[in-house]
Amino acid sequence: MAPPPAPAARAWPRHRTAARLADLTWPDLDDRRPLVLLPLGSCEQHGPHLPLDTDTAVASAVAERAAARLHGTPDVLVAPAQPYAASGEHEGFPGTVSIGHTALSLLVTEIGRSILRWAGRLLVVNGHGSNLTSLSTAVAGLREEERDAAWWPCAPKNSDAHAGRTETSMMLRLRHSAVRGERAVAGPTDPVHLLMDRLVAESVRGVSPSGVLGDPSGARASEGERLLDRMADRLAEDIRAWRVSERGRLGLPERRPVIAPAGGGR
């Protein structure tokens, strides 16, 4: 895939700036009970052409765009992103850092307990599908403790599985210079549910030597902008409604299969 030309900054709409927890001091939070959005991503391989922080970058962008759309009603802050999570299925590739499901569940639980000492609600905006096993367990546990926590998945409708056109388009929009378009190659393009048995048995590297599950051909920053905006719109709507399922999922799920974790139980 030849790299498309860098998009001109003036071509993109100006997005409002979200309020970030990291920019505040403790007196700024006196007499407030905000909703805190915690972007949860990963540090894992995304093929030979996308950066290791792709999931974290997408989750952060969606959280910040959604928070900005709410215009302070409700009071929303975006916390610093958590980049280390459960990526055991990608550990066949250098650069991947996985803390495993047990550690991730404990981490989300303790972050949630701490934040909810002073915040009113916590929403984990998840950018990596394999986090869902531990994330849903942690959030359900927080809710059993009568803490108002939930999670929400960054999952564009009809997206490919990993490092294909969807993620490549979004990263072309978010950080064009980090996309090595000349290295991009297609991987298996079968629906992920047809690959799941092999992914569990062989991990990602056994199924795709490049690490790509999908085809990045045709990726464009303009498509990435649309995908990010649609997710941010949906997230903002779900925050306003604040309907949480028994599993802790905020809003109504998309009609698409959830990608289960693959690989060695991490």
Tab-separated table of C-alpha atoms in Angstrom, residues 39-42 51-64 81 83 127 154 170-171 174-175 228:
chain	number	residue	atom	x	y	z
A	39	PRO	CA	-9.245	5.309	27.824
A	40	LEU	CA	-7.966	1.717	27.938
A	41	GLY	CA	-5.841	0.530	25.041
A	42	SER	CA	-2.862	-1.752	24.559
A	51	PRO	CA	2.332	1.916	15.758
A	52	LEU	CA	2.153	-0.158	18.924
A	53	ASP	CA	-0.166	2.341	20.626
A	54	THR	CA	-2.903	2.200	17.991
A	55	ASP	CA	-5.616	0.949	20.368
A	56	THR	CA	-4.671	3.523	23.003
A	57	ALA	CA	-4.666	6.358	20.459
A	58	VAL	CA	-8.124	5.421	19.163
A	59	ALA	CA	-9.654	5.026	22.643
A	60	SER	CA	-8.187	8.379	23.728
A	61	ALA	CA	-9.450	10.179	20.626
A	62	VAL	CA	-12.971	8.778	20.953
A	63	ALA	CA	-13.126	9.633	24.672
A	64	GLU	CA	-11.908	13.194	24.122
A	81	ALA	CA	-4.907	6.624	29.174
A	83	PRO	CA	-1.688	1.657	27.667
A	127	GLY	CA	-9.880	0.255	22.485
A	154	CYS	CA	-14.563	1.384	20.500
A	170	MET	CA	-8.127	5.995	11.910
A	171	MET	CA	-4.378	6.221	12.479
A	174	LEU	CA	-4.815	10.702	14.147
A	175	ARG	CA	-1.094	10.406	13.454
A	228	LEU	CA	-13.947	8.356	14.896
